[in-house]
mmCIF file of C-alpha atoms and ligand atoms in Angstrom:
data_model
loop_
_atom_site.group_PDB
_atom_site.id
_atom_site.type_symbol
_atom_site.label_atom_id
_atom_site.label_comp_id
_atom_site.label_asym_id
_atom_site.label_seq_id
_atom_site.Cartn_x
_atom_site.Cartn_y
_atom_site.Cartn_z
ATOM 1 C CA UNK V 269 -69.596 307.590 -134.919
ATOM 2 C CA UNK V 270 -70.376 309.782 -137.954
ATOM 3 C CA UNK V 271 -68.659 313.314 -137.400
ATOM 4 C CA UNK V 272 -66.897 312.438 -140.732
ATOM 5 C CA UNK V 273 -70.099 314.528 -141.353
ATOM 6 C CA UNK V 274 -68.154 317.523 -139.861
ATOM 7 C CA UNK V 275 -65.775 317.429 -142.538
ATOM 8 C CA UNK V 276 -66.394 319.583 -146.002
ATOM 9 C CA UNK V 277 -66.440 317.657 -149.470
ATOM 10 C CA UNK V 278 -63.577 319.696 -150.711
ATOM 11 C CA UNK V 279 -61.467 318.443 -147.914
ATOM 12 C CA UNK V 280 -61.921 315.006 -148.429
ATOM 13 C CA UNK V 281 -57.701 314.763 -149.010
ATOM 14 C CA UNK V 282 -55.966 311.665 -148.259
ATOM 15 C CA UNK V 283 -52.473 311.507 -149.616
ATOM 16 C CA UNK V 284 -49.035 310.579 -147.952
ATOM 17 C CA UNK V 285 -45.931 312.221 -149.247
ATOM 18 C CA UNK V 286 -42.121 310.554 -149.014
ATOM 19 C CA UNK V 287 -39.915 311.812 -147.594
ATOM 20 C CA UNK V 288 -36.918 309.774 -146.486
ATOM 21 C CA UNK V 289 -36.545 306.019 -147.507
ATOM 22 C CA UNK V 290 -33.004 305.237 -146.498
ATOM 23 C CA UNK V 291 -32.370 302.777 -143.600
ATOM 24 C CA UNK V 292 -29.766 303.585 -141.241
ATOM 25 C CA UNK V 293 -27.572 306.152 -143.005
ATOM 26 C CA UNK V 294 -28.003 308.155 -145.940
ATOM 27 C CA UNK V 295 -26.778 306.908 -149.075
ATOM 28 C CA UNK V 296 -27.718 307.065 -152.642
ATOM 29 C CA UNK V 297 -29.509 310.962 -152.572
ATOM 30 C CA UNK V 298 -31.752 309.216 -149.580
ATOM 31 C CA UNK V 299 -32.807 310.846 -146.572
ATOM 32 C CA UNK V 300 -33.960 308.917 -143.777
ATOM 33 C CA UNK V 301 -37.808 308.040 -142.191
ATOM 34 C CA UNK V 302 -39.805 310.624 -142.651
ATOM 35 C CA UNK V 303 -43.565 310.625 -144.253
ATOM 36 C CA UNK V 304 -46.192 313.608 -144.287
ATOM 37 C CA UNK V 305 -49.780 312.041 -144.214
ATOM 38 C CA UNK V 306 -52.615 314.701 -145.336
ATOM 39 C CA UNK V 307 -55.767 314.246 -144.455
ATOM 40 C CA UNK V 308 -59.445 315.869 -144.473
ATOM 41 C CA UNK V 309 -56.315 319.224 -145.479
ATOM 42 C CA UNK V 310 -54.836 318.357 -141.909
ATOM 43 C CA UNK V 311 -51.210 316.976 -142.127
ATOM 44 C CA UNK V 312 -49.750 314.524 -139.664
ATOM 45 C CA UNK V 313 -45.775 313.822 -139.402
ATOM 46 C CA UNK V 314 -44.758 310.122 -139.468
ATOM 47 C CA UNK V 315 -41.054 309.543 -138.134
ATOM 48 C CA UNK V 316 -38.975 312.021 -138.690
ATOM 49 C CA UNK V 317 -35.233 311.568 -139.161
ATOM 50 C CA UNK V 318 -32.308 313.103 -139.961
ATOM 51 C CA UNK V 319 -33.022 315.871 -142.537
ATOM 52 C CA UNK V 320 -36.449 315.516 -142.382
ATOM 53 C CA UNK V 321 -37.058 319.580 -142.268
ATOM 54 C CA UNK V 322 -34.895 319.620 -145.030
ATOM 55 C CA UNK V 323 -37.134 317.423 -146.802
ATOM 56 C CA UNK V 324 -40.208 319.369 -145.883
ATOM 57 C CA UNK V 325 -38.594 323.226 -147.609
ATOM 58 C CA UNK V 326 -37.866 321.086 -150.516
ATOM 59 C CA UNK V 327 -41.515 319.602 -151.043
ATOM 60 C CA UNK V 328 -43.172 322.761 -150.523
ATOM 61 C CA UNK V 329 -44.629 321.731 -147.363
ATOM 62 C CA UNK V 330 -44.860 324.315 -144.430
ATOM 63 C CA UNK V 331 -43.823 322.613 -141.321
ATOM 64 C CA UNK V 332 -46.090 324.268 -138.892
ATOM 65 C CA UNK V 333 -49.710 323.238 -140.749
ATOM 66 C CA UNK V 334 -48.466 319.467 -139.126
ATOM 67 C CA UNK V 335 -51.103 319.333 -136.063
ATOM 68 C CA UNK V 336 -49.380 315.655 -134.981
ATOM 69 C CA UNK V 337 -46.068 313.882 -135.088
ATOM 70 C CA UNK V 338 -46.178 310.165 -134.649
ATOM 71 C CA UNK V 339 -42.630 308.730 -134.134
ATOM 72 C CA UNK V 340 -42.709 304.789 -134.557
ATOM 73 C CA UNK V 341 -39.697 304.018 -132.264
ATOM 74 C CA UNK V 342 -36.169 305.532 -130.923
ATOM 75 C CA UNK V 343 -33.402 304.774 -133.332
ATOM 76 C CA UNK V 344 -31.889 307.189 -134.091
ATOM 77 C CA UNK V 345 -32.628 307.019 -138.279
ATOM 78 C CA UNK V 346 -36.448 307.591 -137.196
ATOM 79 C CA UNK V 347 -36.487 310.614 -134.681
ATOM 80 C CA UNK V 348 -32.664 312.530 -135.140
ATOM 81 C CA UNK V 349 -34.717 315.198 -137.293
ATOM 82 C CA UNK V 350 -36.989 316.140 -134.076
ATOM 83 C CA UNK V 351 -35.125 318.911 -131.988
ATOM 84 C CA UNK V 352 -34.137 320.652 -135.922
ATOM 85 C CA UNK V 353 -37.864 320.689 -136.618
ATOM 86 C CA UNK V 354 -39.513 321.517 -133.110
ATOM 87 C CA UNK V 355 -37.035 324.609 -132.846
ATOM 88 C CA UNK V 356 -37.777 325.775 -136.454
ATOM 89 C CA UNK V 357 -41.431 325.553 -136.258
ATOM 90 C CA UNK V 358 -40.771 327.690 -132.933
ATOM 91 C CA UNK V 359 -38.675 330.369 -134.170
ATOM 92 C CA UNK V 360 -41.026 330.212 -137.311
ATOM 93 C CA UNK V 361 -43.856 332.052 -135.202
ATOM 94 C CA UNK V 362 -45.944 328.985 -134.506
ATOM 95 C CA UNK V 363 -48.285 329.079 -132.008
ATOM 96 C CA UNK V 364 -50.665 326.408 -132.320
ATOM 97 C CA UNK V 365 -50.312 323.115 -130.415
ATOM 98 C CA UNK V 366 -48.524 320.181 -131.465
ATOM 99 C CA UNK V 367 -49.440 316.644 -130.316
ATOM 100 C CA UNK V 368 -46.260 314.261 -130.132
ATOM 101 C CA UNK V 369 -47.123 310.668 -130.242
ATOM 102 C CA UNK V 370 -43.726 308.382 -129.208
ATOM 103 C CA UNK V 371 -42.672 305.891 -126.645
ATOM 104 C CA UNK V 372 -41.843 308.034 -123.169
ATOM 105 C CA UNK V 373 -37.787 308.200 -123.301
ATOM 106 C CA UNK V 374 -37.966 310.450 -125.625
ATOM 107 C CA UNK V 375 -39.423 313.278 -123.602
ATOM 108 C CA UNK V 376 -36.506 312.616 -121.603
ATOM 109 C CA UNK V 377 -34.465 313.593 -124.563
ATOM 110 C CA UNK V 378 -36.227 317.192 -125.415
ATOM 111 C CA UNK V 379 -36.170 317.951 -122.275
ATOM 112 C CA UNK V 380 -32.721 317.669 -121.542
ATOM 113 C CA UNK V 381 -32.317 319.462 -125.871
ATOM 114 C CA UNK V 382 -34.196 322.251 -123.905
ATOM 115 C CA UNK V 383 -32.505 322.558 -120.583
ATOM 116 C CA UNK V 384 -29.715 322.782 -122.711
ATOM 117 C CA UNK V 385 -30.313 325.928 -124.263
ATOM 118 C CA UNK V 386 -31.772 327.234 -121.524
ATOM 119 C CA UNK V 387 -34.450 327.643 -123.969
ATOM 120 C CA UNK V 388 -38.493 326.487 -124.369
ATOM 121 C CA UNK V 389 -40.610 326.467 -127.422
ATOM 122 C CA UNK V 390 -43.198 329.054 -128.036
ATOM 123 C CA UNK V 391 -46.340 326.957 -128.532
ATOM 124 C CA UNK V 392 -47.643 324.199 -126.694
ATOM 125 C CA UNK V 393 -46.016 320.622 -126.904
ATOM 126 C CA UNK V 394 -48.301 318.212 -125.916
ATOM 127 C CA UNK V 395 -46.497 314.287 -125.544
ATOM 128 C CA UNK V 396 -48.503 311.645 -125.145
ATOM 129 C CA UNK V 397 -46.587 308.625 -124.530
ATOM 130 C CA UNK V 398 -46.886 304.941 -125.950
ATOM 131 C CA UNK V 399 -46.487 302.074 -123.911
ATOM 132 C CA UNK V 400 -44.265 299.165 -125.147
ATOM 133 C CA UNK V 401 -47.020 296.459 -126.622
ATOM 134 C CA UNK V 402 -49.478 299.415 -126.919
ATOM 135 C CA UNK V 403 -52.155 298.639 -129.438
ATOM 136 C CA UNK V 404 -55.581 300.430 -130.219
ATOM 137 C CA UNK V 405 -56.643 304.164 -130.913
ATOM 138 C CA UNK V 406 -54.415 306.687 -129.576
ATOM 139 C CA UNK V 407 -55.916 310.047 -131.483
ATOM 140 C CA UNK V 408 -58.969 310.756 -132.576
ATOM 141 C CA UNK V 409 -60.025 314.333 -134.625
ATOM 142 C CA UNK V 410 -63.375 314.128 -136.890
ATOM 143 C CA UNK V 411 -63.950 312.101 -139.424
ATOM 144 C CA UNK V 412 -60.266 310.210 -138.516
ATOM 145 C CA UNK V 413 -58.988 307.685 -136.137
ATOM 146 C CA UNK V 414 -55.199 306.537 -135.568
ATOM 147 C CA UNK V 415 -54.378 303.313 -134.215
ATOM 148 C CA UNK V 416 -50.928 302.246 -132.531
ATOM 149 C CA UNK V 417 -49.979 298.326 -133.191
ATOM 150 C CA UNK V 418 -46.633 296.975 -131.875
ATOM 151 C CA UNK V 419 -44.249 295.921 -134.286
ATOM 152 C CA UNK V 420 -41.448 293.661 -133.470
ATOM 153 C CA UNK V 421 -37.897 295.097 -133.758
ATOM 154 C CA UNK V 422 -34.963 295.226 -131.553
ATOM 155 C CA UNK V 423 -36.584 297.921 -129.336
ATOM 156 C CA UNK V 424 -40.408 298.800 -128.345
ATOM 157 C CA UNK V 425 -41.502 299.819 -131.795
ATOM 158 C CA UNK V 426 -45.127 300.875 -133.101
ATOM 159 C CA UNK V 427 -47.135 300.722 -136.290
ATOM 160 C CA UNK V 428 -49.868 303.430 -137.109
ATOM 161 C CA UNK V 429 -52.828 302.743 -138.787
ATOM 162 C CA UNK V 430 -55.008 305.861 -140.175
ATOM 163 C CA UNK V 431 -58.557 304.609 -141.229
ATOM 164 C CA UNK V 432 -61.360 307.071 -142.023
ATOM 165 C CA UNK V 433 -64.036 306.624 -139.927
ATOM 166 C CA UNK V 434 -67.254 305.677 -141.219
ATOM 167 C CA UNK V 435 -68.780 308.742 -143.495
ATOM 168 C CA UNK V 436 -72.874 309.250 -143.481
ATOM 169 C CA UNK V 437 -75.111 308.150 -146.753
ATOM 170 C CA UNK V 438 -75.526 310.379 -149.372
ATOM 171 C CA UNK V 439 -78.612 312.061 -150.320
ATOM 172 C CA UNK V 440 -80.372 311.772 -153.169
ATOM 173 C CA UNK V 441 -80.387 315.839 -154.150
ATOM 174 C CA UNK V 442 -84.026 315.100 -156.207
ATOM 175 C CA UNK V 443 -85.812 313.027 -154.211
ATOM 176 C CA UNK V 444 -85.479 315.609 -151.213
ATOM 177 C CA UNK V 445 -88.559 317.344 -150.634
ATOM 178 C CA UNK V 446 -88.617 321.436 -150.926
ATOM 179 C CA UNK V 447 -87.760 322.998 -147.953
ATOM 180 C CA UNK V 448 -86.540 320.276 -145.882
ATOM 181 C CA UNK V 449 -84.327 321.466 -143.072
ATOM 182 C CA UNK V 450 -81.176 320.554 -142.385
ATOM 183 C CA UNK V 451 -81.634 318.689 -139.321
ATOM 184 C CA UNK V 452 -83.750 316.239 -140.804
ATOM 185 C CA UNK V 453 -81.099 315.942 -143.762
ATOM 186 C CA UNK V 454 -78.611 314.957 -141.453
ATOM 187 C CA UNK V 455 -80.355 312.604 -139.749
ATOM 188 C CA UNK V 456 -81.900 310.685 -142.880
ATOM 189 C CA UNK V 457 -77.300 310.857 -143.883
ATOM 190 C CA UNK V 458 -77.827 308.878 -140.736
ATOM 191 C CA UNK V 459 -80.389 306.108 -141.834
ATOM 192 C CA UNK V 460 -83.223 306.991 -139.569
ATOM 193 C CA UNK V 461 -86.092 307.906 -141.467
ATOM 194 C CA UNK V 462 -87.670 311.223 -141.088
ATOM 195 C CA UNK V 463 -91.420 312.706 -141.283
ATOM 196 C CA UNK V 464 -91.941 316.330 -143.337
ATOM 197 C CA UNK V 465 -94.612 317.974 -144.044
ATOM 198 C CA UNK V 466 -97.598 315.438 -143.295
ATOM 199 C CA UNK V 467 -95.250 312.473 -144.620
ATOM 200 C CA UNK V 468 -93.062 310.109 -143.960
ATOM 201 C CA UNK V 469 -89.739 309.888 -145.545
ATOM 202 C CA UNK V 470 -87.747 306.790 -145.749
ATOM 203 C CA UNK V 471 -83.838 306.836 -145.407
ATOM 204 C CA UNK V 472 -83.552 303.865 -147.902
ATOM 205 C CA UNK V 473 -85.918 306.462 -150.769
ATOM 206 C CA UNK V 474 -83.760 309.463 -150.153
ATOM 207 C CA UNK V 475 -80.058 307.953 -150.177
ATOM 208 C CA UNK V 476 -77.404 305.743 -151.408
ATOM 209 C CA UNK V 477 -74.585 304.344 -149.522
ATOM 210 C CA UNK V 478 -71.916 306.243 -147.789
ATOM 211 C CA UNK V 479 -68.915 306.569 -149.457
ATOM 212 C CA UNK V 480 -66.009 304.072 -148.635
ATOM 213 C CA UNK V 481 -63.330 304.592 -145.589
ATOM 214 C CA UNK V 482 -59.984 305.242 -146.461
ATOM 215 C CA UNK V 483 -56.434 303.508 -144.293
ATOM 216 C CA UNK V 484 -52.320 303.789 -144.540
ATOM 217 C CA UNK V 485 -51.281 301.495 -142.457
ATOM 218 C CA UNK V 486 -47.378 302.470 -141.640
ATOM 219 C CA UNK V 487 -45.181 299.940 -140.587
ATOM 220 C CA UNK V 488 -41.850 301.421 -140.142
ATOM 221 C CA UNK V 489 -38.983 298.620 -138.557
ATOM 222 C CA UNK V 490 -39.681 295.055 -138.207
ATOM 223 C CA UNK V 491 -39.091 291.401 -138.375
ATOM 224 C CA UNK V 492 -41.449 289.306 -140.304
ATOM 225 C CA UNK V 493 -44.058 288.863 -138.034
ATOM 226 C CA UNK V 494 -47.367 287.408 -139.351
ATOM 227 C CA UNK V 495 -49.767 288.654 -136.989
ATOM 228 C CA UNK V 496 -49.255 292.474 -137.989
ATOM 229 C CA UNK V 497 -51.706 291.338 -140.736
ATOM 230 C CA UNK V 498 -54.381 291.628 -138.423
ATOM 231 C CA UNK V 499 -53.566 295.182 -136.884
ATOM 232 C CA UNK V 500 -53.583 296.200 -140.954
ATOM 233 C CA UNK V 501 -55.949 294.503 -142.277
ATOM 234 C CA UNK V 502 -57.751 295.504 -145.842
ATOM 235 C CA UNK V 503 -55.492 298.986 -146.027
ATOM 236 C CA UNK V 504 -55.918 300.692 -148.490
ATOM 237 C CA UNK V 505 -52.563 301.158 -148.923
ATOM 238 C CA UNK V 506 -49.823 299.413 -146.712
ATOM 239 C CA UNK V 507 -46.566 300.970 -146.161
ATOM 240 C CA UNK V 508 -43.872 297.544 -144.582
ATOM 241 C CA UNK V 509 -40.179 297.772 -144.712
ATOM 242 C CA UNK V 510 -38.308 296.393 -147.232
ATOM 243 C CA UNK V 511 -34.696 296.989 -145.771
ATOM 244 C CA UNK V 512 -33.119 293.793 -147.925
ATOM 245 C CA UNK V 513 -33.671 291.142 -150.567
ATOM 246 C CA UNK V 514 -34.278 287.669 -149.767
ATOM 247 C CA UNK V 515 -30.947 286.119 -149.969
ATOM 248 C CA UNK V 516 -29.881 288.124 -147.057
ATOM 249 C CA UNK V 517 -33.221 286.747 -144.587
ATOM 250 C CA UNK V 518 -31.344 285.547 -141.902
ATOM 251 C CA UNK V 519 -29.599 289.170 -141.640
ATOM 252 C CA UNK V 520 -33.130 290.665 -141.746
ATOM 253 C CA UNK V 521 -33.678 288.685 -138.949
ATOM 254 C CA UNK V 522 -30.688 289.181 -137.262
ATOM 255 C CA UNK V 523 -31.023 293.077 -137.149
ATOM 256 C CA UNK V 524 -34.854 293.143 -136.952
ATOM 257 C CA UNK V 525 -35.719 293.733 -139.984
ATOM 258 C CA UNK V 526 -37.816 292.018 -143.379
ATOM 259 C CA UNK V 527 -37.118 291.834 -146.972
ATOM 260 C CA UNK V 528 -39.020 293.060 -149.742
ATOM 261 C CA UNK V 529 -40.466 289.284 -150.591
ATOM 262 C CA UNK V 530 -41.922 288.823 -146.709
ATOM 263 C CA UNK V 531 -43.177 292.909 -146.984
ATOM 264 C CA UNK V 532 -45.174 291.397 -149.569
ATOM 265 C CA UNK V 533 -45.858 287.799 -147.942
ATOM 266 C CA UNK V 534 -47.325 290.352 -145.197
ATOM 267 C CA UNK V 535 -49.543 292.791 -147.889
ATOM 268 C CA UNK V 536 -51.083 289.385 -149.173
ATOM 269 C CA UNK V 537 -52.003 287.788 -145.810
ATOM 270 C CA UNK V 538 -53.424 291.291 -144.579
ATOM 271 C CA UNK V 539 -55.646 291.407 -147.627
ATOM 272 C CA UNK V 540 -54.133 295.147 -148.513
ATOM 273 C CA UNK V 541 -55.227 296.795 -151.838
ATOM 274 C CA UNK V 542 -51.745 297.907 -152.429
ATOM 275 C CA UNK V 543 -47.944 298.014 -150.763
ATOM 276 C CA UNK V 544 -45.519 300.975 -150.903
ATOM 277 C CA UNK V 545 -41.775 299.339 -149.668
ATOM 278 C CA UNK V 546 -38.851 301.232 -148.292
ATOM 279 C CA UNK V 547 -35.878 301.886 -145.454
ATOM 280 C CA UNK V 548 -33.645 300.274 -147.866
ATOM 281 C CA UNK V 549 -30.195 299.242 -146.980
ATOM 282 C CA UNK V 550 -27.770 301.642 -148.472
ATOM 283 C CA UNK V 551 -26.226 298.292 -149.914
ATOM 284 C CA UNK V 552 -28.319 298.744 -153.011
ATOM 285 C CA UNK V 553 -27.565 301.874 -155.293
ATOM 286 C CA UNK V 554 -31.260 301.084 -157.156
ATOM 287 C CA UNK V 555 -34.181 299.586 -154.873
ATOM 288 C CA UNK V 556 -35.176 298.032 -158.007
ATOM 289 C CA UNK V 557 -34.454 294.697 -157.076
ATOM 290 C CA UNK V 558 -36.617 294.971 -154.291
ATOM 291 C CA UNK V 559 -39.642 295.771 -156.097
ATOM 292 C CA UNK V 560 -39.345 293.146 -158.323
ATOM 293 C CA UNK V 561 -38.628 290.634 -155.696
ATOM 294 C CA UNK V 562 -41.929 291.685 -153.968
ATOM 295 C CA UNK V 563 -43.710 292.205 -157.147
ATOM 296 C CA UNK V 564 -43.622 288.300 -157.914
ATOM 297 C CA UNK V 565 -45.526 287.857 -154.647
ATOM 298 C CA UNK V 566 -47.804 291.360 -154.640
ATOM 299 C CA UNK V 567 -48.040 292.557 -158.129
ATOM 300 C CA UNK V 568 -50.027 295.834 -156.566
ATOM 301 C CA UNK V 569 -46.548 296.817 -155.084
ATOM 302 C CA UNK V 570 -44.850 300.538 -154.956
ATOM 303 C CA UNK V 571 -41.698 301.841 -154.357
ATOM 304 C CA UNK V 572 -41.465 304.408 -151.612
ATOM 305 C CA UNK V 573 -38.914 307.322 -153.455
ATOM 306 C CA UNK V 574 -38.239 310.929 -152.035
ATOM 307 C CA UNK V 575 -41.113 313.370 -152.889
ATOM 308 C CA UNK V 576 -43.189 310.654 -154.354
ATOM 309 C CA UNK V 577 -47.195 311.410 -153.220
ATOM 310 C CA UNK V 578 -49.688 308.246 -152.697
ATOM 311 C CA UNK V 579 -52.862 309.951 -153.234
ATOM 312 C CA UNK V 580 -55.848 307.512 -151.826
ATOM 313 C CA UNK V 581 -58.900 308.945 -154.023
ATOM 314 C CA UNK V 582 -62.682 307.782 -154.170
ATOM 315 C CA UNK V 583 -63.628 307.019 -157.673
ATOM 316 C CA UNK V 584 -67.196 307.651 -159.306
ATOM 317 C CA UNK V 585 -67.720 304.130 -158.602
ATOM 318 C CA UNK V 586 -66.908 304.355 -155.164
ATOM 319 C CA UNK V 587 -63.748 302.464 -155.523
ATOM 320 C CA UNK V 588 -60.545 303.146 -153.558
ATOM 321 C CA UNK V 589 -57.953 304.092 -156.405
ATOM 322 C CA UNK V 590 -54.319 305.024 -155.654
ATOM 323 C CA UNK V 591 -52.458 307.300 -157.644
ATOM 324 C CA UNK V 592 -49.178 308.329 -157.141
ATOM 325 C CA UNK V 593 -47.579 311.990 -158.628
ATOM 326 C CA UNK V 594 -43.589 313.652 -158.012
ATOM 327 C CA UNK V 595 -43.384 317.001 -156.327
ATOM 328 C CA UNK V 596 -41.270 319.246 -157.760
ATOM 329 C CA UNK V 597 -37.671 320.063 -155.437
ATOM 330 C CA UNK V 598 -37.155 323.157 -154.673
ATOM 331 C CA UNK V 599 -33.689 323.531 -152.962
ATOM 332 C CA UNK V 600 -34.604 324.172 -149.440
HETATM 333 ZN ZN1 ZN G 823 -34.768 302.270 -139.148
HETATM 334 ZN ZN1 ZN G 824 -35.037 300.697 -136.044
#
C-alpha cells in the first residue's frame, strides 16, 4: 500500500505534455491524440496518432525512456502513429521492454505490420489487452496505479485514470531521536509507533501527514455520459473531449462525441480541481470558443495546445497546484 516510499523526493514529477489535439484530421498546425504523462521521472504514452513521433523529436522527448503506451481505442486518429514509433524506438537501439495497453484487435494489426516486413522488433513488446467494458487497475509500478474506465463512443473505448497511490507521513527531522535506524523510521512513515532506546515513540509525536495523491484522469472520445464522473472523481486534473460547441450537440451525439459546455458539465459533477479540453473539430481555426463556452460552466478550465506541459505540483501547503509552461520546438 505504501511503496510510494520506494520512490526518491527528487522524483516526485507529475506533468503531462500535449502533444496532438486535433480530432479526426489535422488541421490548423494540429497533430492528432497523443499525450506524454511523466511520472515519479517515468514517462507513459497516451494515444498516439498520426505524427505522434514527430511530436516527440520536436518536444525534446526521447521516445524510448516511455516504459508504457496506453491507447484509448482503435480509430484511426488515436493509434495511426504506432507502427512509426515501435519501429523507431527499435532501430533506435532500445532494448528495454515496452508494455502496450489497448483493446486486442490491435495486436492483430502489428502483427500482420510485422509479418509484413518480414521483420520483429528488437526489445520485448509486451500487449496486454483490454476488454470492451473493462474497468479497474490494469498497471501497477511503485508509488502509481492506472485505472481503465469505459467510455462510450462508437467503438469499445477506454478512459485512464493515473492516481498516486497513497505516500507515507513525514517525519519530523527534530523530534527523531539520535541514532534511530532506518527501519524503525520507516515504519513510524507508516503510523505504527516504535520503541528506541528504553522508550516509546509515538507515530502521531514524530510526524505530520503524508503528502497529498496526485490523478489525470484522460478521457479521450466520448458522448456525454454522466456516470464517467464516478470513474474520475476529485482529479486533479481532468483531461474530456471537447470536439464541438454547443450548438452543434446533437452532432456530438451523433458521431460520439461531447462539446466543450458538457466536458465541463462532466469536470463539475466529478468534483475535478481543474479541466484541460481538446480533439477539436478542425471546423474551428481558434479553439477559443470552446474554452469560453466551458469556462461559463468550469471557470478552472484549460486548453489542451501542442507542447503545452500540465505540471501537477505539491505546494508548501500541501495543496495540489497546476501549472502549465510551453516547450520550446525544435524541428524534428
Ligand atoms: Zn478521435
Ligand atoms: Zn474515436
Amino acid at each position: 500500500l505504501f511503496s510510494s516510499n520506494l520512490v526518491p523526493e527528487a522524483r516526485m514529477t507529475f506533468h503531462i505534455t500535449i502533444l496532438g489535439t486535433s480530432s479526426a484530421t489535422f488541421g490548423h498546425g494540429r497533430f492528432l491524440t497523443a499525450q506524454v504523462a511523466n511520472i515519479h521521472d517515468r514517462l507513459y504514452l497516451v494515444d498516439c496518432g498520426e505524427g505522434t513521433q514527430l511530436q516527440l523529436l520536436k518536444y525534446g522527448i526521447n521516445a524510448n525512456r516511455i516504459d508504457r503506451i496506453f491507447i484509448s481505442h482503435l480509430h484511426g486518429d488515436h493509434y495511426y502513429g504506432l507502427m512509426g514509433l515501435l519501429t523507431s524506438m527499435s532501430l533506435k537501439g532500445r532494448q528495454a521492454p515496452l508494455h502496450l495497453h489497448a483493446h486486442a484487435p490491435l495486436l492483430d494489426v502489428l502483427v500482420a505490420h510485422q509479418r509484413a516486413a518480414q521483420a520483429a522488433l528488437q526489445y520485448p513488446l509486451h500487449f496486454h489487452p483490454l476488454e470492451p467494458g473493462q474497468a479497474g487497475v490494469i498497471a501497477a509500478v511503485p508509488g502509481l496505479e492506472v485505472e481503465a474506465f469505459p467510455l462510450r463512443h462508437g467503438i469499445p473505448c477506454s478512459g485512464f485514470l493515473f492516481r498516486e497511490t497513497p505516500k507515507p507521513r513525514r517525519i519530523i527531522g527534530e523530534r527523531l531521536p539520535q541514532g534511530m535506524p532506518s527501519e524503525l523510521i520507516e515504519t513510524l512513515k507508516l503510523g505504527q509507533s516504535v520503541r528506541f532506546g528504553g522508550k516509546l515513540c509515538a507515530w502521531e509525536d514524530m510526524t505530520l501527514p503524508p503528502k497529498p495523491s496526485r490523478s489525470y484522469a484522460f478521457c479521450s472520445d466520448t458522448v456525454y455520459h454522466p456516470p464517467l464522473a464516478e470513474w474520475v472523481r476529485g482529479a486533479d486534473l481532468l483531461y474530456h473531449e471537447a470536439t464541438y460547441d454547443s450548438r452543434l450537440a446533437d452532432k456530438a451525439l451523433a458521431h460520439g462525441h461531447s462539446t466543450a459546455e458538457q466536458a465541463a458539465q462532466l469536470a463539475m459533477a466529478a468534483g475535478a480541481r481543474h479541466l484541460a479540453i481538446g480533439h477539436y473539430s478542425v471546423r474551428y481555426a481558434d479553439p477559443a470558443l470552446l474554452l469560453e463556452e466551458a469556462c461559463g460552466v468550469f471557470p478552472p478550465t484549460w486548453l489542451a495546445e501542442e507542447g503545452k506541459r500540465f505540471h501537477l505540483d505539491i505546494d508548501p501547503d500541501m495543496g495540489i497546484g497546476l501549472s502549465c509552461e510551453r516547450l520550446p520546438a525544435k524541428l524534428p
